[in-house]
Amino acid sequence: MSRTTAQLVLSPTERYDIKTLNLEDFLPSAWTGVFTGDGDAVDVETAYERVAVVRTAVTLRANALASLPWEITTRRGTLVAFDAERLAALIRGIEIDLCLYGAAYLLRDPAAPLGLRRLHPRTISPITDAKRGLVGFTRRVNNTEIRLEPETELLYLWEPSVRSEVEPGVGLVTTALTQARALLAAERYQTAYFERGAVRPTVWMFAQRPTDAERSRFEQWLRQLVSGIRNAFRHLALSSEIKTVTLGDTLSDAVQPELLQRAAELMLTAFQVPMSLVFSNASNYATAQRDYQTFILLTILPRTREIAAMLQPHFTAYNQVLRCSEARIDAVQSSELEKAEAIQRLTGQPVLTLNEARARLDLPQFVEDAADQELLRLRNRLAIAREAVAAGLDVRTALRLAGVNGAVSEEPADVEAKSLKKDDEAELLPHEVQLYRDLRRAFQQLRQVMLDGADEITAQMFGETLYPAMRRNIETIARLFADEMRAEVGVAVNVDALLADWAEEATRRQVEELLYPYTRDYIARAVAAWRRMPGADRAELVAMIEPVVGAKRAETVAITAATEAAAAGVRAYREGLRAEHNLEYVMVWETANDERVCPICGALHGKREDEWGGRSGPPAHPRCRCGVRLERVNAG
């Protein structure tokens, strides 16, 4: 049986023999140093808020991404003005969320700047299906739950997961959390050590029971002693002998700089951040530059492409493209320069000429004499001519506009006059003339818009100009052919509603789906080529866009649309016969059946609609003038 070695006063009236130390039996004033509350809990938020290395590494990654040369352009490459600071803040928040939670979410909110608003990842839960995978998301806020659809309402980016197919992986902070616990514990221990007056957790043991007054005075002194570093090392005289039992290691033993440095290095490895960016004494300048270049190329650029892909569905809805201009990044330029220098050392010849290098730096071209100057000018003009040909101009016109071979472009007034004088009405059929005139007038208005300084024709402008010219005329043509068929068959039907609905839908389809996309793309190419022409003016731009806003195109559209309207009128009359009189007629394809008939239409001549190969009727191609007639289906 063990003998009593000391006594611990728990209360004025009770005395216990100390054989083992039961910590839960101690009075609060008996010893200090235990962490209270949630001080021992370490999660990603705590690590980010309180561990300096974690905060620094995450901030470095986020700031590096946000500071890249981000651009928003139209699909033709024209830069779009935007709030750069707001976009940088969104990208910074995306990276922080990915590092902490392994997922980032943005709500497509028209009321928010740039139309995007960050949602906290802890409020979002994926909705999955065994067959279809991810089908949606649920957001829970203040006991309210809402459903969000991917891409249409919610943009998301996940870290890859090795445990699930349709859930985000863990963030980089979680990976570094083991080392973060060590650093956080050391920080807490050091802070608590000085907060309690530089006193380690201590058990105070009295050899004999003190008086109540002496015990009270000791406890008051003890409270003052551990109330802060300013009260440390105070003295108190007692008549009773006190023995102290100190718990734990000393501060120097518990908080070892070498171990903490190693833990910090392991965390930076998890974040793929070079130590030279965090610790000033980590390496020399040359190594730091190399580390930064590697950090950008291998860590930041891959994340940049992931974030751009995440945000692109939002900008696609506005016919815009979000991208990072990687060629403008210093680290990328340095890497390319190193490659060029290595090739030059290997071959003995420069990879880039002087002017090519200056062009990459957005500097003016350098020439030494007049011959070089003339050669450079000729090369630039040939490049411009090639772009003009790609935009749709013939080679001769492109060379003339670019000023090659001494060709001098016509006066602007002459070019515009010629573009407005084209008139092929003599070759038009009577029912095509008015549609042609209205379309030519509409295209002239679009040409004037370009001449007044606009660099593009918007969908709204195109629709407002072309729609009235087509809507009224094609309905008139369709009604004309329906009346001709009524006179031929001899049965009256009401086709007003059918033709009105058809004309509305056909005009919308022609203007929005067929005519505008081609016009927009063609003008974009023409404007790009025109901008590179030395001394080019607006009249030359009009000459380049003539194929899509000139009289020839008005004629092509008029012939094609009139042919479709004629077939629609016959079809509407056939539907009226069936609905009002229960008469069955079938449409038969008719061509002029002469040498001008193309092989496509010639093969369809005289065939019924079930033999048209899925076509709804003429036209079979642009400028097609085929027609249809009705043939009675035998009742027997």
XYZ file of C-alpha atoms in Angstrom:
636
model
C 0.000 0.000 0.000
C 1.429 3.336 -1.048
C 1.965 6.003 1.568
C 0.790 9.580 1.410
C 3.321 11.917 -0.080
C 1.426 15.194 -0.217
C -1.937 16.748 0.308
C -3.982 18.884 -2.113
C -6.535 21.231 -0.620
C -9.780 20.992 -2.575
C -11.972 22.764 -0.062
C -11.631 24.195 3.439
C -13.193 21.103 5.004
C -12.047 18.227 2.830
C -8.688 16.521 2.541
C -7.731 13.847 0.005
C -4.679 11.674 -0.098
C -2.795 12.208 -3.339
C -1.968 8.841 -4.850
C -2.985 9.585 -8.444
C -3.779 12.895 -10.156
C -7.380 13.071 -11.332
C -7.547 16.208 -13.508
C -11.334 16.522 -13.512
C -11.280 16.779 -9.680
C -9.039 19.848 -9.652
C -10.364 23.257 -8.682
C -10.245 25.816 -11.522
C -7.728 27.814 -9.540
C -5.462 24.827 -8.919
C -3.705 25.007 -12.265
C -3.954 26.705 -15.652
C -3.125 26.005 -19.237
C -6.015 23.900 -20.567
C -7.521 25.174 -23.847
C -11.208 25.880 -23.418
C -14.093 26.074 -25.835
C -13.329 25.014 -29.410
C -9.676 25.936 -29.161
C -8.549 22.417 -30.106
C -10.765 22.190 -33.212
C -8.874 22.764 -36.459
C -10.898 23.078 -39.671
C -10.196 24.748 -43.011
C -11.608 28.099 -41.903
C -9.543 28.110 -38.700
C -6.406 27.112 -40.583
C -6.960 29.879 -43.137
C -7.735 32.522 -40.509
C -5.012 31.699 -37.970
C -2.131 29.896 -39.706
C 0.020 32.482 -41.456
C 1.564 30.079 -43.980
C -1.874 28.813 -45.089
C -3.201 32.354 -45.459
C -0.129 33.440 -47.397
C -0.140 30.444 -49.766
C -3.865 30.752 -50.580
C -3.559 34.515 -51.038
C -0.570 34.109 -53.353
C -2.471 31.693 -55.577
C -5.616 33.838 -55.617
C -3.785 37.111 -56.295
C -1.654 35.537 -59.022
C -4.795 34.387 -60.843
C -6.611 37.693 -60.385
C -3.655 39.748 -61.662
C -3.357 37.936 -64.997
C -4.299 39.860 -68.192
C -7.944 38.767 -68.420
C -9.922 39.966 -71.437
C -13.524 39.890 -72.606
C -13.959 40.036 -76.366
C -16.681 39.606 -78.923
C -16.543 36.463 -81.040
C -14.783 38.507 -83.700
C -12.029 39.479 -81.274
C -13.107 43.048 -80.456
C -12.295 43.998 -76.866
C -15.282 44.668 -74.605
C -15.116 47.169 -71.762
C -15.748 45.584 -68.355
C -15.160 46.135 -64.644
C -11.671 44.648 -64.280
C -11.626 44.982 -60.485
C -14.933 43.166 -60.153
C -13.768 40.322 -62.396
C -10.514 40.082 -60.432
C -12.489 39.870 -57.184
C -14.632 37.049 -58.603
C -11.585 35.084 -59.740
C -9.861 35.660 -56.402
C -12.924 34.352 -54.562
C -13.133 31.301 -56.840
C -9.559 30.298 -56.030
C -9.985 30.828 -52.287
C -13.107 28.647 -52.277
C -11.329 25.953 -54.291
C -8.395 25.939 -51.875
C -10.617 25.775 -48.788
C -13.563 23.658 -49.896
C -12.544 22.022 -53.178
C -15.508 23.696 -54.914
C -16.504 27.153 -56.118
C -19.990 28.335 -57.132
C -21.251 31.466 -58.897
C -24.902 32.387 -59.290
C -25.922 33.911 -62.601
C -27.634 37.004 -61.242
C -28.480 39.826 -63.697
C -28.684 42.272 -60.777
C -25.066 41.632 -59.736
C -21.993 43.254 -61.328
C -20.912 41.274 -64.388
C -24.072 39.204 -63.829
C -22.303 36.825 -61.402
C -22.453 36.483 -57.618
C -20.412 34.211 -55.373
C -22.240 31.589 -53.275
C -20.645 30.001 -50.225
C -19.769 26.355 -50.967
C -21.153 25.157 -47.618
C -24.645 26.270 -48.710
C -24.591 24.166 -51.904
C -25.308 20.438 -52.190
C -25.207 18.497 -55.485
C -28.243 16.504 -56.609
C -27.264 13.270 -58.331
C -28.975 10.492 -60.228
C -27.696 6.936 -60.524
C -27.921 7.005 -64.328
C -27.578 10.650 -65.306
C -25.013 11.701 -62.704
C -25.209 15.353 -61.656
C -28.696 16.761 -62.335
C -28.773 19.919 -60.224
C -27.885 21.682 -56.995
C -29.678 22.603 -53.781
C -28.937 25.819 -51.891
C -29.918 26.061 -48.223
C -29.960 29.442 -46.500
C -31.916 30.352 -43.343
C -34.018 27.170 -43.438
C -34.905 27.922 -47.067
C -34.069 25.460 -49.814
C -34.021 26.300 -53.525
C -33.174 24.253 -56.613
C -30.526 25.552 -59.042
C -29.762 24.195 -62.500
C -26.141 23.725 -63.646
C -24.812 26.378 -66.065
C -28.208 27.975 -66.719
C -28.426 29.234 -63.132
C -25.277 28.088 -61.348
C -21.675 27.926 -62.552
C -19.408 25.556 -60.652
C -15.839 24.270 -60.559
C -14.696 21.259 -58.523
C -11.371 19.859 -57.523
C -11.074 16.301 -58.878
C -12.328 13.682 -56.433
C -10.824 10.219 -55.994
C -13.746 9.056 -53.861
C -16.777 10.037 -55.918
C -17.850 10.598 -59.512
C -20.265 13.465 -58.910
C -18.930 15.290 -55.853
C -16.110 17.787 -55.384
C -12.739 16.675 -54.111
C -10.981 18.140 -51.087
C -9.330 21.530 -51.148
C -5.616 22.143 -50.799
C -6.090 23.431 -47.249
C -7.473 20.038 -46.230
C -4.386 18.373 -47.689
C -2.153 20.702 -45.675
C -4.259 20.425 -42.524
C -1.948 17.945 -40.748
C 0.915 20.409 -40.842
C -1.486 23.258 -40.152
C -2.516 21.602 -36.868
C 1.087 21.521 -35.741
C 1.617 25.205 -36.522
C -1.682 26.217 -34.992
C -1.011 24.230 -31.830
C 2.409 25.841 -31.494
C 0.889 29.272 -31.967
C -1.799 28.579 -29.376
C 0.680 27.200 -26.876
C 2.963 30.170 -27.257
C 0.091 32.651 -26.981
C -1.368 30.926 -23.934
C 2.067 30.705 -22.319
C 2.463 34.475 -22.247
C -1.213 35.111 -21.507
C -0.870 33.191 -18.252
C 2.212 35.099 -17.241
C 4.921 32.887 -18.753
C 3.880 30.067 -16.404
C 3.464 26.516 -17.607
C 0.483 24.429 -16.434
C 1.282 23.855 -12.735
C -0.142 21.878 -9.806
C 0.343 23.564 -6.427
C 0.698 21.049 -3.559
C 0.668 22.047 0.115
C 2.580 20.008 2.669
C -0.041 20.815 5.268
C -3.410 22.385 5.227
C -3.156 26.190 5.095
C -5.458 28.541 6.915
C -8.466 29.911 5.109
C -6.975 33.388 4.990
C -3.674 32.125 3.683
C -5.350 29.940 1.064
C -7.521 32.855 -0.071
C -4.503 35.129 -0.288
C -2.631 32.491 -2.311
C -5.472 32.014 -4.749
C -5.773 35.768 -5.246
C -2.052 35.997 -5.923
C -2.261 33.039 -8.299
C -5.003 34.680 -10.287
C -2.900 37.805 -10.637
C 0.129 35.779 -11.578
C -1.524 34.087 -14.550
C -3.483 37.127 -15.751
C -0.828 38.277 -18.171
C 2.844 38.766 -18.793
C 2.903 42.127 -17.015
C 2.058 40.372 -13.764
C 4.552 37.564 -14.163
C 7.256 36.834 -11.599
C 5.496 38.491 -8.664
C 6.361 37.146 -5.186
C 4.190 36.038 -2.271
C 5.332 35.034 1.226
C 3.516 32.068 2.796
C 4.066 30.286 6.071
C 3.190 26.926 4.611
C 5.513 24.883 2.417
C 4.295 24.576 -1.200
C 5.478 22.065 -3.713
C 4.884 22.647 -7.437
C 4.451 20.035 -10.095
C 4.927 21.562 -13.561
C 3.193 19.904 -16.500
C 4.421 19.798 -20.093
C 7.627 20.942 -21.749
C 9.225 24.323 -21.674
C 8.418 26.814 -24.403
C 11.742 26.212 -26.183
C 11.189 22.436 -26.114
C 7.577 22.551 -27.304
C 8.006 25.213 -29.997
C 11.064 24.187 -32.006
C 11.813 26.462 -34.979
C 13.237 23.634 -37.085
C 10.082 21.527 -36.792
C 7.834 24.490 -37.465
C 9.912 25.443 -40.511
C 9.618 21.893 -41.826
C 5.845 21.905 -41.304
C 5.571 25.203 -43.197
C 7.619 23.820 -46.090
C 5.392 20.733 -46.324
C 2.325 22.955 -46.450
C 3.781 25.065 -49.250
C 4.470 21.855 -51.151
C 0.782 20.947 -50.847
C -0.177 24.361 -52.209
C 2.412 24.119 -55.024
C 3.775 27.509 -53.970
C 7.568 28.009 -54.121
C 9.218 28.695 -50.780
C 11.115 31.568 -52.375
C 7.812 33.464 -52.694
C 7.077 33.083 -48.973
C 10.431 33.040 -47.178
C 12.799 35.851 -48.083
C 15.872 33.795 -47.165
C 14.801 30.725 -49.131
C 16.988 31.281 -52.179
C 18.879 33.798 -54.218
C 17.334 36.092 -56.811
C 17.983 33.856 -59.821
C 16.391 30.857 -58.128
C 13.443 32.980 -57.026
C 12.859 34.098 -60.632
C 12.967 30.511 -61.856
C 10.584 29.413 -59.072
C 8.133 32.177 -59.970
C 8.186 31.219 -63.653
C 7.553 27.565 -62.801
C 4.764 28.592 -60.417
C 2.997 30.528 -63.174
C 3.473 27.942 -65.926
C 2.689 24.754 -63.994
C 0.303 25.933 -61.272
C -1.436 29.161 -62.257
C -1.987 28.707 -66.012
C -3.734 25.299 -65.702
C -6.036 26.796 -63.059
C -6.603 29.792 -65.334
C -7.920 27.558 -68.090
C -10.199 25.732 -65.643
C -11.690 29.010 -64.374
C -12.144 30.352 -67.925
C -13.995 27.159 -68.882
C -16.175 27.516 -65.767
C -17.173 31.109 -66.592
C -17.475 30.767 -70.377
C -21.135 29.555 -70.476
C -22.160 32.855 -68.883
C -20.330 34.994 -71.450
C -21.392 32.791 -74.367
C -24.975 33.881 -73.721
C -23.855 37.435 -74.583
C -21.815 36.351 -77.646
C -18.632 37.126 -75.735
C -15.467 35.214 -74.912
C -13.584 35.350 -71.619
C -9.932 34.496 -71.922
C -6.545 35.141 -70.413
C -4.031 36.617 -72.845
C -1.243 34.214 -71.974
C 1.166 35.793 -74.455
C 1.217 38.953 -72.311
C 2.335 37.141 -69.147
C 5.959 37.832 -68.208
C 6.653 34.227 -67.221
C 5.330 32.938 -70.552
C 7.399 35.468 -72.491
C 10.515 34.512 -70.526
C 9.902 30.837 -71.242
C 9.457 31.478 -74.962
C 12.607 33.610 -75.000
C 14.585 30.794 -73.406
C 13.339 28.389 -76.060
C 14.329 30.810 -78.822
C 17.802 31.299 -77.328
C 18.292 27.529 -77.054
C 17.344 27.060 -80.730
C 19.645 29.899 -81.722
C 22.564 28.297 -79.876
C 21.771 24.979 -81.552
C 21.394 26.276 -85.117
C 23.520 29.385 -85.015
C 20.661 31.393 -86.512
C 18.139 33.646 -84.763
C 14.651 32.216 -84.382
C 13.021 35.637 -84.712
C 14.017 38.516 -86.903
C 14.441 41.922 -85.345
C 11.086 43.126 -86.611
C 9.314 39.934 -85.512
C 10.680 40.408 -82.016
C 9.592 44.051 -81.997
C 6.125 43.053 -83.211
C 5.761 40.641 -80.270
C 6.541 43.570 -77.964
C 4.018 45.866 -79.714
C 6.847 48.118 -80.921
C 7.003 49.811 -84.355
C 8.929 48.040 -87.074
C 12.588 48.965 -87.488
C 14.114 49.459 -90.941
C 17.640 50.463 -91.914
C 17.232 51.772 -95.464
C 14.652 52.582 -98.125
C 14.839 49.125 -99.739
C 14.016 47.405 -96.475
C 11.275 49.897 -95.912
C 9.696 49.224 -99.289
C 9.973 45.458 -98.830
C 8.324 45.677 -95.434
C 5.534 47.841 -96.872
C 4.930 45.346 -99.676
C 4.772 42.426 -97.244
C 2.232 44.244 -95.111
C 0.075 45.053 -98.151
C 0.165 41.461 -99.352
C -0.910 40.302 -95.909
C -3.792 42.773 -96.031
C -4.774 41.565 -99.502
C -4.818 37.945 -98.284
C -7.190 38.902 -95.466
C -9.417 40.777 -97.920
C -9.602 37.693 -100.154
C -10.480 35.592 -97.111
C -13.254 38.102 -96.374
C -14.816 37.407 -99.778
C -13.269 39.880 -102.227
C -11.835 38.760 -105.526
C -8.039 38.833 -105.830
C -7.927 41.815 -108.200
C -10.074 43.998 -105.977
C -8.175 42.943 -102.853
C -4.823 43.829 -104.443
C -6.173 47.160 -105.654
C -7.561 48.102 -102.237
C -4.301 47.069 -100.554
C -2.305 49.217 -102.995
C -0.265 46.412 -104.523
C 1.375 46.794 -107.970
C 0.779 50.526 -107.983
C -2.985 50.050 -108.156
C -4.833 53.115 -107.014
C -8.220 52.712 -105.430
C -11.108 54.601 -106.891
C -12.406 57.702 -105.302
C -14.727 56.968 -102.375
C -17.627 58.692 -104.084
C -17.164 56.550 -107.197
C -17.062 53.346 -105.183
C -20.211 54.238 -103.289
C -21.997 55.368 -106.461
C -21.203 52.130 -108.253
C -22.379 50.086 -105.285
C -25.692 51.918 -105.322
C -26.287 51.860 -109.104
C -26.543 48.093 -109.542
C -30.005 47.327 -110.807
C -30.991 43.994 -112.318
C -34.734 44.539 -112.442
C -34.816 43.597 -116.117
C -34.082 39.983 -115.152
C -36.692 39.849 -112.375
C -40.152 38.366 -112.625
C -43.046 40.778 -111.995
C -43.881 39.427 -108.539
C -40.194 39.696 -107.484
C -39.667 43.366 -108.352
C -41.213 45.039 -105.288
C -39.530 42.636 -102.885
C -36.214 43.317 -104.609
C -36.658 47.098 -104.390
C -37.519 47.011 -100.698
C -34.625 44.671 -99.910
C -32.173 46.805 -101.898
C -33.339 49.879 -99.988
C -32.900 48.025 -96.664
C -29.368 46.928 -97.568
C -28.543 50.509 -98.563
C -29.600 51.617 -95.079
C -27.273 49.017 -93.531
C -24.459 50.193 -95.786
C -25.041 53.759 -94.654
C -24.849 52.680 -91.034
C -21.385 51.265 -91.703
C -20.429 54.439 -93.594
C -21.535 56.558 -90.612
C -18.940 54.899 -88.397
C -20.380 51.660 -87.030
C -17.981 48.702 -87.066
C -20.705 46.089 -86.916
C -24.385 45.559 -87.644
C -26.254 44.338 -84.600
C -29.010 41.752 -84.699
C -31.558 44.354 -83.587
C -30.546 46.814 -86.296
C -30.547 44.085 -88.946
C -33.972 42.816 -87.926
C -35.558 46.257 -87.730
C -34.290 47.070 -91.238
C -34.918 43.783 -93.082
C -38.092 42.578 -91.364
C -40.536 45.173 -92.809
C -39.068 44.744 -96.299
C -39.700 41.002 -96.300
C -42.808 40.501 -94.163
C -45.264 42.453 -96.254
C -43.941 41.336 -99.648
C -43.730 37.597 -99.120
C -47.291 37.485 -97.783
C -48.453 39.396 -100.848
C -46.634 36.969 -103.172
C -48.023 33.941 -101.349
C -51.553 35.323 -101.584
C -51.072 36.008 -105.317
C -50.181 32.375 -106.043
C -52.946 31.083 -103.791
C -55.431 33.166 -105.817
C -54.018 31.837 -109.089
C -54.453 28.286 -107.876
C -58.025 29.078 -106.736
C -58.790 30.378 -110.242
C -57.355 27.190 -111.738
C -59.165 24.735 -109.426
C -62.352 26.760 -109.194
C -62.980 26.259 -105.438
C -62.858 29.223 -103.047
C -61.134 28.816 -99.639
C -60.039 31.238 -96.908
C -56.231 31.270 -96.587
C -55.792 34.585 -94.759
C -54.932 33.132 -91.338
C -52.667 30.438 -92.770
C -50.692 32.888 -94.886
C -50.382 35.472 -92.087
C -48.934 32.869 -89.708
C -46.615 31.496 -92.371
C -45.330 34.950 -93.382
C -44.563 35.844 -89.766
C -42.613 32.662 -89.095
C -40.862 32.621 -92.490
C -39.702 36.230 -92.112
C -38.330 35.581 -88.635
C -36.506 32.475 -89.820
C -35.069 34.178 -92.893
C -33.873 37.295 -91.064
C -32.665 35.822 -87.755
C -31.457 32.343 -88.682
C -30.357 32.577 -92.310
C -29.469 36.115 -93.362
C -28.075 37.738 -90.207
C -25.493 35.107 -89.071
C -23.808 35.062 -92.485
C -23.933 38.857 -92.777
C -22.460 39.320 -89.308
C -19.569 36.914 -89.873
C -18.765 38.295 -93.322
C -18.691 41.897 -92.086
C -16.498 40.869 -89.133
C -13.893 39.430 -91.500
C -14.125 42.441 -93.789
C -13.702 44.930 -90.924
C -10.673 43.012 -89.609
C -9.014 43.201 -93.044
C -10.006 46.838 -93.556
C -8.462 47.932 -90.249
C -5.071 46.747 -91.409
C -5.186 48.669 -94.677
C -2.855 51.691 -94.698
C -4.896 54.851 -95.120
C -8.162 53.019 -95.813
C -11.347 55.059 -95.398
C -15.002 54.190 -94.922
C -15.708 54.039 -98.633
C -13.213 51.207 -99.000
C -14.964 49.387 -96.177
C -18.242 49.774 -98.070
C -16.597 48.269 -101.155
C -15.459 45.274 -99.087
C -18.894 44.624 -97.598
C -20.678 45.167 -100.924
C -21.289 41.407 -101.457
C -23.596 41.273 -98.421
C -25.264 44.717 -98.564
C -25.355 45.365 -102.307
C -27.968 45.082 -105.025
C -26.756 41.653 -106.120
C -27.499 40.147 -102.752
C -30.860 41.909 -102.623
C -31.666 40.255 -105.950
C -30.620 36.795 -104.733
C -32.650 37.090 -101.550
C -35.666 38.438 -103.425
C -35.691 35.583 -105.989
C -35.212 32.901 -103.345
C -37.777 34.318 -100.901
C -40.337 34.897 -103.685
C -40.020 31.269 -104.795
C -40.603 30.083 -101.244
C -43.600 32.410 -100.882
C -45.141 31.123 -104.125
C -44.877 27.524 -102.937
C -46.294 28.526 -99.557
C -49.324 30.113 -101.224
C -50.089 26.911 -103.142
C -49.571 24.840 -100.013
C -51.912 27.066 -97.982
C -54.595 26.749 -100.665
C -54.184 22.942 -100.646
C -54.618 22.914 -96.839
C -57.754 25.053 -97.184
C -59.229 22.604 -99.707
C -58.659 19.760 -97.307
C -60.017 21.586 -94.235
C -63.083 23.274 -95.796
C -64.110 20.886 -98.587
C -62.439 17.595 -97.722
C -60.709 17.599 -101.091
C -57.345 15.882 -101.348
C -54.703 17.358 -103.613
C -50.990 16.639 -103.827
C -48.259 19.102 -104.838
C -46.099 18.364 -107.891
C -42.671 19.974 -108.482
C -42.351 22.010 -111.688
C -39.282 23.521 -113.336
C -38.780 25.503 -116.523
C -37.370 22.249 -117.975
C -34.829 24.112 -120.128
C -31.032 24.314 -120.338
C -30.867 26.626 -117.289
C -32.364 24.060 -114.905
C -29.802 22.805 -112.416
C -29.293 19.048 -111.837
C -30.959 19.239 -108.425
C -34.210 20.737 -109.660
C -34.139 18.822 -112.935
C -34.259 15.528 -111.053
C -37.345 16.734 -109.140
C -39.379 17.884 -112.145
C -42.823 16.281 -112.282
C -42.453 14.424 -109.003
C -44.978 14.407 -106.180
C -44.052 15.708 -102.735
C -43.513 12.233 -101.269
C -40.650 11.884 -103.783
C -38.912 15.156 -102.926
C -36.396 13.542 -100.586
C -37.625 15.267 -97.430
C -37.861 18.754 -98.938
C -40.912 20.830 -98.148
C -40.837 22.403 -101.579
C -38.999 25.021 -103.661
C -36.544 26.689 -103.429
C -33.942 23.920 -103.578
C -31.040 26.410 -103.677
C -30.432 30.196 -103.808
C -32.014 31.916 -106.850
C -34.201 28.863 -107.478
C -37.352 29.691 -109.494
C -39.098 26.344 -109.447
C -42.803 26.158 -108.728
C -45.477 23.691 -107.681
C -48.904 22.735 -109.028
C -51.760 20.776 -107.489
C -52.900 17.408 -108.707
C -56.166 15.816 -107.525
C -55.865 12.557 -105.640
C -58.260 9.953 -107.060
C -61.048 9.104 -104.632
C -60.906 5.450 -105.615
